[in-house]
XYZ file of C-alpha atoms in Angstrom:
699
model
C 14.176 -16.404 20.551
C 15.585 -18.170 23.084
C 17.047 -21.696 22.345
C 13.920 -22.902 25.021
C 11.787 -22.013 22.723
C 12.901 -22.831 19.502
C 13.572 -26.670 20.679
C 10.268 -26.685 22.281
C 8.762 -25.109 18.148
C 11.107 -27.850 16.082
C 10.644 -30.704 19.156
C 10.192 -33.837 17.393
C 6.725 -34.231 18.933
C 5.264 -31.158 19.722
C 5.298 -30.510 15.990
C 2.540 -32.215 15.018
C 0.525 -29.966 17.321
C 1.548 -27.312 15.494
C 0.566 -28.696 11.771
C -2.101 -30.042 12.786
C -3.031 -26.336 14.873
C -2.953 -24.216 11.651
C -4.456 -27.354 9.613
C -7.994 -26.506 11.917
C -7.433 -22.692 12.159
C -7.583 -22.696 7.939
C -10.296 -24.832 7.634
C -12.608 -22.412 10.611
C -10.930 -19.730 8.846
C -11.731 -20.242 5.576
C -15.321 -19.447 5.022
C -14.436 -16.297 7.007
C -12.027 -15.033 5.002
C -13.955 -15.366 1.395
C -17.290 -13.096 3.646
C -14.122 -10.101 3.475
C -15.667 -8.425 0.745
C -18.997 -8.526 2.124
C -17.698 -6.232 5.035
C -15.911 -3.527 2.930
C -16.648 -0.036 2.701
C -16.072 1.229 -0.767
C -18.323 4.533 0.238
C -17.504 7.587 -0.205
C -17.119 8.796 3.851
C -14.683 5.774 4.602
C -12.153 6.732 1.676
C -12.576 10.605 3.308
C -10.828 13.089 6.256
C -12.972 12.784 8.558
C -13.067 15.969 10.348
C -13.268 17.828 7.122
C -15.662 20.338 6.496
C -16.985 19.008 3.325
C -16.901 15.554 5.636
C -19.338 17.469 8.125
C -21.784 19.251 5.448
C -22.014 14.786 3.854
C -23.526 14.246 8.207
C -25.912 17.567 7.052
C -26.995 16.607 3.842
C -28.556 13.809 4.880
C -31.440 15.157 6.622
C -32.459 17.204 3.571
C -31.312 13.631 1.760
C -30.272 9.869 1.530
C -26.193 10.317 1.768
C -26.540 7.646 -0.442
C -27.737 9.292 -3.130
C -26.273 10.438 -6.304
C -26.467 11.538 -10.085
C -25.852 9.608 -12.495
C -25.590 12.019 -16.017
C -26.786 10.735 -19.381
C -25.039 12.926 -21.727
C -25.009 12.423 -25.523
C -23.521 14.060 -28.317
C -24.411 14.434 -31.783
C -21.149 16.778 -33.847
C -23.779 18.144 -36.804
C -26.103 19.183 -34.009
C -29.078 17.773 -31.823
C -32.252 17.465 -33.967
C -35.694 17.323 -33.088
C -36.032 13.853 -33.124
C -32.999 13.628 -30.515
C -34.790 16.243 -28.758
C -38.074 13.599 -28.602
C -35.800 10.062 -28.096
C -34.484 11.982 -25.275
C -37.633 13.438 -23.612
C -39.099 9.774 -23.855
C -35.586 8.026 -22.419
C -36.176 11.100 -19.155
C -39.386 9.349 -18.372
C -38.203 6.309 -18.724
C -35.347 6.987 -16.551
C -38.233 8.571 -14.120
C -39.788 4.771 -13.334
C -36.746 3.213 -12.208
C -36.320 2.120 -8.610
C -33.798 3.558 -7.784
C -34.966 6.491 -8.670
C -34.324 9.599 -5.534
C -35.587 12.925 -6.443
C -36.428 14.081 -9.856
C -35.202 14.046 -13.077
C -33.573 16.632 -15.189
C -33.627 17.893 -18.218
C -32.542 17.052 -21.441
C -30.556 20.470 -20.687
C -28.654 21.309 -24.296
C -25.405 22.551 -24.177
C -25.390 26.521 -25.752
C -23.953 25.387 -29.153
C -26.542 22.646 -29.322
C -24.282 19.515 -30.149
C -25.247 17.456 -26.617
C -27.497 17.144 -24.048
C -27.837 16.034 -20.414
C -29.844 14.177 -18.375
C -29.501 14.641 -14.818
C -31.149 11.441 -12.947
C -30.664 11.306 -9.203
C -30.324 7.658 -7.314
C -30.643 6.156 -4.767
C -28.446 2.788 -5.315
C -28.326 2.283 -0.783
C -24.854 1.436 1.456
C -23.417 -0.415 -0.751
C -24.180 1.197 -4.236
C -20.467 0.868 -5.185
C -21.520 -2.263 -6.077
C -24.061 -1.513 -7.559
C -23.699 1.342 -10.071
C -22.461 -1.186 -12.722
C -25.214 -2.904 -13.328
C -27.568 0.959 -12.865
C -25.218 2.453 -15.387
C -25.347 -0.620 -18.451
C -29.272 -0.140 -17.492
C -29.381 3.058 -18.336
C -27.002 2.735 -21.346
C -29.052 0.264 -22.323
C -32.220 2.665 -22.265
C -30.294 5.507 -24.293
C -28.698 3.406 -26.950
C -32.041 2.282 -27.942
C -33.354 3.731 -31.426
C -30.255 6.271 -30.988
C -30.051 6.652 -34.382
C -26.112 7.541 -34.859
C -26.794 9.713 -31.243
C -23.431 8.878 -29.016
C -24.490 8.409 -25.648
C -22.626 8.880 -21.658
C -23.110 8.015 -18.494
C -21.039 9.766 -16.006
C -21.093 11.880 -13.136
C -20.672 10.524 -9.638
C -22.676 7.585 -10.692
C -21.086 7.009 -14.057
C -17.247 7.474 -12.153
C -19.130 4.921 -8.762
C -19.702 2.275 -11.654
C -16.012 2.765 -13.975
C -14.297 2.810 -10.824
C -16.306 -0.879 -8.744
C -15.791 -2.473 -13.025
C -12.156 -1.596 -12.191
C -11.931 -2.990 -8.535
C -14.293 -6.334 -9.982
C -11.947 -9.429 -9.361
C -9.388 -7.773 -7.897
C -8.821 -10.249 -4.943
C -8.643 -13.038 -6.963
C -5.990 -11.117 -9.603
C -3.529 -9.731 -7.251
C -3.547 -13.176 -5.039
C -3.011 -15.587 -8.199
C -0.309 -13.101 -9.514
C 1.399 -12.508 -6.646
C 1.636 -16.540 -5.905
C 2.454 -16.284 -9.360
C 5.775 -14.545 -9.062
C 6.482 -15.824 -5.799
C 6.740 -19.603 -7.223
C 8.932 -18.489 -9.993
C 10.711 -16.203 -7.741
C 11.183 -18.948 -5.025
C 12.276 -22.085 -8.281
C 14.922 -19.692 -9.315
C 16.394 -19.241 -6.062
C 16.198 -22.741 -4.641
C 16.854 -24.744 -7.512
C 13.832 -27.345 -6.113
C 10.778 -28.527 -7.227
C 9.437 -28.524 -3.828
C 11.454 -26.331 -1.053
C 8.771 -23.613 -3.022
C 5.780 -25.083 -1.597
C 6.456 -24.640 1.740
C 6.627 -21.056 1.653
C 3.449 -20.538 -0.685
C 1.607 -22.738 1.606
C 2.443 -21.557 4.950
C 1.433 -17.383 3.288
C -1.378 -18.944 1.875
C -2.717 -20.334 5.463
C -1.002 -16.610 7.085
C -3.744 -14.706 4.337
C -6.679 -17.046 5.681
C -6.149 -16.237 8.860
C -5.375 -12.838 8.749
C -8.384 -12.455 6.196
C -10.272 -14.181 8.930
C -9.310 -12.281 11.665
C -9.852 -8.614 9.542
C -13.200 -9.912 9.458
C -14.380 -10.311 12.261
C -12.905 -7.197 13.371
C -14.845 -5.277 10.447
C -17.897 -7.427 11.164
C -18.115 -6.742 15.014
C -15.366 -3.979 15.938
C -16.810 -1.017 13.156
C -12.910 -2.235 12.479
C -12.358 0.746 8.767
C -11.848 -1.751 5.376
C -12.216 -1.187 1.814
C -10.893 -2.220 -1.619
C -7.293 -1.090 -1.439
C -6.846 -2.520 1.516
C -7.534 -5.622 0.998
C -5.802 -5.671 -2.426
C -2.384 -4.836 -0.491
C -3.539 -6.876 2.412
C -2.599 -9.887 -0.144
C 0.333 -7.952 -1.679
C 1.683 -7.881 1.804
C 1.419 -10.655 3.594
C 2.713 -12.883 0.590
C 5.674 -10.686 -0.041
C 7.200 -10.255 3.598
C 5.756 -13.649 4.658
C 7.961 -15.122 1.775
C 11.336 -12.852 3.061
C 11.141 -14.419 7.082
C 10.424 -17.738 5.362
C 13.484 -16.392 2.963
C 15.543 -15.564 5.551
C 14.441 -18.671 8.125
C 14.927 -21.785 5.010
C 18.328 -19.967 4.254
C 19.668 -19.983 7.982
C 18.453 -24.115 8.316
C 20.085 -24.939 4.948
C 22.907 -22.831 6.980
C 22.711 -25.289 10.304
C 22.325 -28.293 8.173
C 25.984 -28.292 7.206
C 26.728 -28.416 11.506
C 24.286 -31.209 12.797
C 23.037 -33.901 12.059
C 19.549 -34.180 13.462
C 17.694 -31.549 11.986
C 16.119 -30.364 14.541
C 18.630 -29.521 16.494
C 19.475 -27.220 12.785
C 16.172 -25.881 13.014
C 16.038 -24.741 16.583
C 19.772 -23.702 16.461
C 17.968 -21.752 13.173
C 15.227 -20.475 15.125
C 17.338 -18.729 17.461
C 19.549 -17.049 15.106
C 17.479 -15.722 12.465
C 13.811 -15.685 15.240
C 15.430 -12.054 16.512
C 16.446 -10.278 12.928
C 12.260 -12.094 11.808
C 10.869 -10.686 14.986
C 12.497 -7.526 14.837
C 11.514 -6.533 10.741
C 7.759 -7.953 11.295
C 7.425 -5.316 15.015
C 9.067 -2.724 12.633
C 5.763 -3.871 9.861
C 4.208 -3.791 12.496
C 4.384 -0.029 14.157
C 5.365 1.598 10.983
C 1.905 0.297 9.976
C 0.014 1.491 12.947
C 1.223 4.854 13.059
C -1.162 5.279 9.673
C -3.921 5.198 12.600
C -2.626 9.184 13.376
C -3.857 10.036 9.566
C -6.825 11.936 9.534
C -8.328 10.397 6.161
C -10.298 6.933 7.051
C -8.623 5.342 4.185
C -5.511 5.551 4.990
C -6.168 5.054 9.043
C -7.705 2.239 8.145
C -4.852 0.666 5.890
C -2.865 0.682 9.570
C -4.512 -1.828 11.383
C -5.661 -4.248 8.029
C -1.563 -3.988 7.335
C -0.642 -4.496 10.889
C -2.976 -8.061 11.330
C -1.486 -9.563 8.153
C 2.242 -9.097 9.155
C 1.422 -10.292 12.523
C -0.442 -13.720 11.606
C 1.688 -14.713 8.589
C 4.926 -13.776 12.064
C 3.272 -16.382 13.544
C 2.436 -18.465 10.706
C 6.280 -18.239 9.693
C 7.541 -19.047 12.968
C 5.801 -21.677 14.011
C 3.983 -23.751 11.233
C 7.117 -23.394 7.892
C 9.546 -24.349 10.643
C 7.987 -27.592 11.352
C 7.135 -28.784 7.758
C 11.033 -27.903 7.186
C 11.817 -30.435 9.891
C 9.243 -32.308 9.116
C 10.015 -32.986 5.352
C 13.944 -33.437 6.470
C 16.402 -32.841 4.112
C 14.883 -34.222 0.869
C 12.835 -31.092 0.845
C 16.224 -29.422 -0.866
C 16.830 -31.586 -3.126
C 18.711 -31.735 -5.524
C 20.982 -29.567 -4.137
C 20.720 -31.674 -0.248
C 22.711 -29.674 2.392
C 25.203 -32.459 4.399
C 26.596 -32.532 7.352
C 30.755 -31.273 7.100
C 29.842 -29.737 3.479
C 31.174 -26.572 2.636
C 29.485 -23.594 2.728
C 28.587 -21.688 -0.930
C 28.079 -18.069 0.572
C 31.772 -18.327 2.278
C 33.302 -17.551 -1.990
C 30.478 -16.348 -3.368
C 28.881 -13.395 -5.185
C 29.008 -11.100 -2.494
C 31.761 -12.682 -0.839
C 33.387 -11.195 -4.175
C 31.464 -8.156 -4.067
C 32.549 -7.509 -0.287
C 36.429 -8.172 -0.859
C 36.337 -5.480 -3.390
C 34.286 -2.740 -1.328
C 36.286 -3.245 1.033
C 39.301 -1.662 -0.862
C 38.407 1.552 -0.488
C 34.960 1.647 1.088
C 34.777 5.354 1.635
C 34.983 6.097 -1.421
C 32.149 3.517 -2.027
C 29.682 4.853 0.322
C 30.407 8.513 -0.709
C 30.434 7.671 -3.727
C 26.890 5.683 -3.784
C 25.218 7.951 -1.769
C 25.691 10.788 -3.632
C 24.572 9.024 -6.618
C 21.871 8.595 -4.266
C 21.425 11.919 -4.376
C 21.174 12.841 -7.434
C 18.622 10.486 -7.883
C 16.110 12.505 -5.547
C 16.100 14.867 -7.288
C 13.717 13.399 -9.383
C 11.222 14.713 -6.629
C 10.190 17.869 -8.263
C 8.702 16.240 -11.157
C 6.448 14.955 -8.454
C 2.979 16.273 -8.589
C 1.341 14.389 -6.095
C -2.290 16.690 -5.100
C -4.687 13.975 -6.175
C -6.122 12.093 -9.608
C -8.486 13.610 -11.961
C -11.002 11.157 -12.727
C -9.291 10.779 -15.873
C -6.033 10.445 -14.848
C -7.834 8.084 -12.415
C -7.442 5.235 -14.420
C -4.966 3.758 -16.952
C -7.452 2.778 -20.198
C -10.271 4.769 -21.336
C -13.546 4.609 -19.006
C -16.920 5.707 -20.200
C -17.536 8.480 -17.371
C -14.524 10.304 -18.768
C -15.502 10.613 -21.720
C -18.964 11.841 -20.862
C -16.864 14.277 -18.921
C -15.083 15.487 -21.725
C -18.113 15.902 -24.213
C -19.749 18.165 -21.909
C -16.593 19.940 -20.779
C -15.915 19.922 -24.644
C -19.309 21.884 -25.125
C -19.156 24.060 -22.218
C -21.032 22.483 -19.527
C -18.330 20.530 -17.556
C -19.290 20.835 -14.247
C -23.198 20.088 -14.297
C -23.554 17.079 -11.924
C -21.328 17.523 -9.681
C -22.834 21.462 -7.258
C -20.826 23.215 -4.777
C -22.961 22.426 -1.488
C -23.841 25.159 1.352
C -24.737 24.457 4.442
C -25.724 27.240 6.878
C -27.954 27.731 9.775
C -31.245 28.430 8.891
C -31.600 32.343 10.112
C -28.468 33.120 7.770
C -29.899 31.192 4.407
C -30.403 34.468 2.400
C -27.762 35.962 2.850
C -25.475 33.154 2.890
C -27.256 32.440 -0.695
C -26.235 36.124 -1.396
C -22.860 35.891 -0.610
C -22.129 32.429 -2.525
C -24.099 33.502 -5.482
C -21.513 36.459 -5.828
C -17.971 34.073 -5.747
C -16.276 34.502 -8.448
C -16.632 30.248 -10.295
C -19.838 30.282 -9.112
C -22.628 30.265 -12.135
C -25.360 32.392 -10.590
C -27.910 31.000 -11.948
C -27.133 27.884 -10.783
C -27.783 28.936 -7.595
C -30.991 27.140 -5.869
C -33.163 28.708 -3.426
C -32.047 27.154 -0.036
C -33.683 24.278 1.780
C -34.747 24.693 4.867
C -34.881 21.212 7.630
C -35.432 22.268 10.880
C -31.637 24.380 11.930
C -30.499 23.890 8.491
C -30.466 25.814 4.995
C -29.798 23.802 2.242
C -27.935 25.699 -1.063
C -26.142 24.221 -4.457
C -24.653 25.818 -6.767
C -22.896 25.010 -10.139
C -19.179 25.647 -10.520
C -18.134 27.038 -14.366
C -15.021 25.298 -14.974
C -14.514 21.211 -15.031
C -14.995 20.168 -11.317
C -11.778 18.505 -10.679
C -9.455 21.228 -12.345
C -7.265 23.412 -9.902
C -9.314 26.271 -11.159
C -12.700 24.935 -9.461
C -10.251 24.143 -6.281
C -9.014 27.950 -6.047
C -13.363 28.569 -6.753
C -14.395 26.335 -3.754
C -11.507 28.118 -1.939
C -13.187 31.964 -2.589
C -16.672 29.976 -1.890
C -15.582 29.180 1.777
C -13.979 32.355 2.225
C -16.944 34.412 1.630
C -19.680 31.663 3.148
C -18.195 31.936 6.373
C -17.654 35.464 6.848
C -21.472 35.485 7.062
C -22.639 36.055 10.904
C -24.720 33.517 12.227
C -24.387 30.945 9.207
C -22.103 28.824 10.782
C -21.711 28.000 6.522
C -20.139 24.508 5.549
C -18.851 24.064 2.258
C -19.331 20.786 0.782
C -19.547 18.671 -2.339
C -17.444 16.420 -4.526
C -15.148 19.390 -5.399
C -14.391 20.386 -1.583
C -14.616 16.547 -1.303
C -11.316 16.055 -3.153
C -9.833 19.166 -2.057
C -10.496 18.226 1.419
C -8.590 14.709 0.267
C -6.093 16.425 -0.677
C -5.004 18.828 2.386
C -5.768 15.942 4.514
C -3.139 13.584 2.688
C -0.577 16.433 3.256
C -1.216 16.487 6.905
C -1.210 13.325 7.445
C 2.029 13.043 5.214
C 3.498 15.341 7.376
C 2.829 14.007 11.178
C 3.325 10.758 10.540
C 6.706 10.152 8.610
C 8.434 12.125 11.937
C 6.422 9.305 13.683
C 7.608 6.348 11.100
C 10.603 7.249 11.819
C 11.686 7.467 15.604
C 9.447 4.006 15.735
C 12.041 2.454 13.651
C 14.924 4.940 15.149
C 14.104 3.329 18.268
C 13.120 -0.689 17.209
C 16.898 -0.193 15.942
C 18.665 0.946 19.499
C 17.008 -2.084 21.269
C 17.459 -4.896 18.715
C 21.796 -3.583 17.679
C 22.327 -1.963 21.279
C 23.641 1.294 19.681
C 22.902 4.485 18.522
C 25.488 5.189 15.818
C 24.185 2.656 13.823
C 20.388 2.692 13.922
C 21.396 6.844 13.591
C 22.796 5.701 10.408
C 20.653 3.256 8.581
C 18.036 4.656 9.223
C 19.605 7.643 7.337
C 20.401 4.764 4.607
C 17.223 3.643 4.175
C 15.397 7.459 3.950
C 18.092 8.025 1.154
C 17.050 5.382 -0.635
C 12.933 6.448 0.000
C 14.332 9.644 -1.675
C 15.716 7.459 -4.632
C 12.852 5.565 -5.407
C 10.525 8.673 -5.130
C 12.330 10.582 -7.778
C 13.205 8.184 -10.498
C 9.831 6.958 -10.083
C 8.723 10.421 -10.447
C 10.103 11.031 -13.520
C 9.400 7.682 -15.025
C 5.467 8.310 -14.224
C 6.119 11.782 -16.182
C 7.948 10.552 -19.135
C 7.419 7.014 -19.757
C 4.038 6.616 -18.126
C 2.541 9.470 -19.059
C 0.338 9.663 -16.284
C -0.610 12.966 -15.578
C 0.053 13.473 -11.562
C 0.323 11.318 -8.703
C -2.430 10.259 -6.179
C -2.145 12.514 -3.266
C -1.473 9.178 -0.854
C 1.531 8.020 -2.403
C 4.714 10.091 -0.799
C 3.131 8.687 2.436
C 2.067 4.744 1.139
C 5.922 4.524 -0.500
C 7.201 5.793 2.873
C 5.703 3.623 5.255
C 6.699 0.467 3.038
C 10.186 1.493 1.654
C 11.195 2.429 5.728
C 9.101 -0.619 7.510
C 9.987 -3.050 5.208
C 13.215 -2.145 3.718
C 14.918 -1.548 7.127
C 13.666 -5.243 7.088
C 17.063 -6.026 5.273
C 18.950 -3.801 7.655
C 17.567 -5.674 9.788
C 18.919 -9.126 8.391
C 22.586 -7.617 7.583
C 23.213 -6.108 10.743
C 22.439 -8.448 12.539
C 24.306 -10.750 11.103
C 26.614 -8.772 11.080
C 26.886 -7.532 14.413
C 26.814 -11.948 15.952
C 29.752 -12.189 13.574
C 31.594 -8.633 15.669
C 31.251 -10.320 18.302
C 34.123 -13.325 17.217
C 35.623 -11.707 14.228
C 35.039 -7.427 14.874
C 33.224 -5.333 12.809
C 35.030 -5.245 9.591
C 35.687 -8.838 9.199
C 31.547 -9.250 10.694
C 30.451 -7.093 7.484
C 31.867 -9.348 4.680
C 30.834 -12.132 6.364
C 27.365 -10.587 7.056
C 26.544 -9.671 3.433
C 28.687 -12.892 2.466
C 25.647 -14.750 4.208
C 22.778 -13.226 3.649
C 23.619 -11.376 0.235
C 21.862 -14.376 -1.784
C 18.606 -14.910 0.818
C 18.702 -10.704 1.448
C 18.418 -10.425 -2.778
C 15.539 -13.234 -3.539
C 13.747 -11.773 -0.675
C 14.133 -8.418 -1.980
C 12.827 -10.007 -5.478
C 10.533 -11.592 -4.157
C 8.525 -8.451 -1.978
C 9.274 -6.054 -5.178
C 7.715 -8.964 -7.715
C 4.969 -8.728 -5.177
C 4.309 -5.099 -4.988
C 4.949 -4.752 -8.989
C 1.646 -7.189 -9.632
C -0.439 -3.982 -8.151
C 0.855 -2.257 -10.864
C -1.474 -4.793 -13.654
C -4.396 -2.957 -12.646
C -5.873 -0.181 -14.264
C -5.976 2.072 -11.592
C -2.649 4.653 -11.708
C -2.585 4.761 -8.021
C -2.277 1.210 -7.637
C 0.249 1.051 -10.217
C 2.465 3.655 -9.096
C 2.295 2.512 -5.718
C 3.005 -1.437 -6.847
C 6.303 0.831 -8.942
C 7.174 2.790 -6.556
C 7.435 0.579 -4.473
C 8.929 -2.863 -6.168
C 11.874 -0.247 -7.424
C 12.175 1.348 -4.072
C 13.019 -2.741 -2.511
C 15.122 -3.475 -5.164
C 17.289 -0.374 -4.666
C 17.165 -1.413 -1.382
C 18.958 -4.571 -1.569
C 21.143 -4.657 -4.424
C 22.636 -0.996 -4.129
C 21.660 0.750 -0.556
C 21.604 -2.696 1.500
C 24.774 -4.669 -0.622
C 27.030 -1.577 -1.391
C 26.067 1.252 1.184
C 25.682 0.147 4.214
C 28.495 -2.422 4.213
C 31.308 0.088 2.825
C 29.510 1.746 5.809
C 30.121 -0.364 8.018
C 34.055 -1.585 6.928
C 34.701 2.577 6.919
C 33.010 2.716 10.421
C 34.037 -0.090 12.033
C 33.503 -0.711 15.108
C 32.587 2.413 15.993
C 29.235 1.671 14.375
C 27.940 0.310 18.089
C 28.681 3.181 19.992
C 28.045 3.631 22.411
C 27.662 -0.724 23.856
C 30.897 -2.410 24.484
C 30.988 -3.591 21.358
C 31.626 -0.899 20.123
C 34.365 -0.149 22.677
C 36.345 -2.960 21.173
C 39.028 -2.726 18.547
C 39.680 -5.837 17.243
C 37.676 -9.143 17.992
C 38.347 -10.246 21.440
C 35.059 -8.357 22.967
C 33.574 -8.955 26.887
C 32.182 -12.545 27.549
C 29.158 -11.037 28.312
C 28.522 -9.313 24.835
C 29.185 -12.937 23.756
C 26.705 -14.818 25.554
C 23.748 -11.578 24.963
C 24.611 -12.524 20.538
C-alpha cells in the first residue's frame, strides 16, 4: 500500500469520515443481512451438478409432476408380527394422510413386508419451492397421526421427505450457533494474545461490521442477480469472514504496535504500519478471493455457489480491516493496549522471544531441519489411502441418530430397503415400450415394480424400485447398468434419474471438479506469489510446502475420521474444499512471513532476514492460525458429518501450516537456499546485505 494512501486512511480528520461511513453501512445493511436466510436455496437442484443426467431428468419430470413433490414414507413395525388391529389402524392412517392439504397424488399402502413384521405407507407431498424448510413440521404431523393409538406399534418417518425434515432440523439455528461459537473463539484467543481487556473489541467489532455488510451484499445479489446461496455457503461465510478478518487484524495490529515503538505520533505509526503490512494483507486477501472464485468452474451447483459467496465475504472483510480498524486504533490511541502499552524507544519483545530462539536453533542445521520436516509431512500424507471420499450415505451424513435413518434401517431389515427412492427413466414417447422392457430386464431392478409408461407430449416416464438399499454401492452399480441398457435403445434418448442416480452424479461431479479446480487454484496462487515476491523460485518452493501441508493434513484427518471419530466415509466435496481453504488461506501465512523476509533481506541479506522475519511475525502468525483454526473448528460442533470433517481438516491443517510448515520448514528453506530464493530478481543475485538501490526503494 502506497504511503500516500496509508497516510490518508490514518489522517487526523478523515478517520472520522471512515467511522461514520461504516456506521451508516452497518445500519443500512443490518436489515438486509437478516433476510439472507429468506433467499437461501436448499432445494435439490441447488446442490447438484447442473449438467448431470439426473438433473436433466428432474427438468423433464416437472411436466409429469411438480418438481416440489417428494414422498414421505411412514414405517410401522411390530417385532412379534403385525396384527389385524395394526392393519386396521394403518388403513385409517392412510385415509387420514389422504386428506392432507399438501398431498400431491395418491397415498399408497399400507404395504406389508414379506416377513409380516413391518409395513409402509407412501405419502406423496408437495411442499412448495421452500419445502426443505417445511418438511420438519409436516413430518411431525405425520408422526403424530401415526403414533395415536399405536398400542406398541413403532412408527418412523423416512423417505426423501423424512430425510429433508431431519436435514433441515440439523441446519436449524446454524447461523446463530456458528456466529456465537465463532465470536467466542475469537474473543478468547485475542484475550490470550493481547493480554488486554479492551483491545480484542476492535477486531471483533470490525469483523462484525464486515459480516453484516457481506451478508447484505450477498442477499442483494441472490435476490436480484441469481447468486445461489444455501445453508452450507451461508454457514461457511460466517466462519470465513471472522477467521480471515481477524487474521488481517492481527497482522496490522502487530505491525502498528511495532511502529508505535518508533514513532511518537500514532497517526504516523499507523501510516507506516499500513504501508508495510498493507501489501501483504491485500495479497493474502486477493489470493483467497481468486482461489474461491476458481470454484466457479465447478459443475456442482453448491460448490459453484460457494465461490462467489466466500469471495465477497473476504473482499468486504479486507475493506473493513484496512479502513475501519486502522481508524478505530488511531482514535483510541496507545491506551487500548493497556496494560502492555508500547512506548517510544522501548525494546521490541519479538527480537528475543520464543520464535527468535526457534530461529537460532534452526539456523544451526537448516538443511537437516527442512529435510526431516518434509519427510515427516510426506509420511503423514500416506494416511490419504484411508480416505473414502466417495460420498456419505444418509446414515453417515448425521452424527446422531435421526428418525429417517432408523426408518430406513427398519425397511432394510425387513427386505424393503429401496422403497420410496425409485429409479426414474425418461425417454421419447415413441420408444417408451422398448425402454420399459430394457429397464425391467436390468439386474438389480425389481421387474414387478416397473411402472407402465406415462406419456406427456414427446416424453415417456417410467419408474422402478431397486433391489438393494438406495444409497448402497450395489444400487449405484445398478444405476450404471440401467443407463447402459436404456441408452442402447434406438431413438429413445433415454436418461436415468432418481435419488440414487442423483447421488452417483454428485460423486462423479465432485471428482471432476477436484481434478479441474485444484490445478487452476495452484496456478492462480503461484502467479500472485510471483508478482508479490518478484521471484520465481520462492513461489515455487512456497507452493510445494503448502501442497505438502495439505497432503499431510488430509492424511492425518483421514486416520482420525476412521479410527477416532468412527465416520464411515467422507463427503465427496471434502478434498476440494479442504484444498481450497488450506491453500488459499494457508498461503496467507507464507505471504505474511515472506514479505517481511524480503523487506529485511534488502537490508541484511536473506539468511539474517529469515531469522528477523520469523521472530517478528512468529507470534502474530501463530495467533492468526489459532484464530482461523478455532473458527473452523466451530463447524465440527454441528451434527452434520460433512461440516465436522471440513471443520476438523481445515483447523488441523491451519495449525500444521502455522506451527510446523511456516515456522520450521519455510524458515529452514530460507536459511539453506539463501539469496537464491529470490531468483531471478536482482535481490537473488546478491551475496550479502548490499543490493541495488532500486530494490531498496521498491521494498
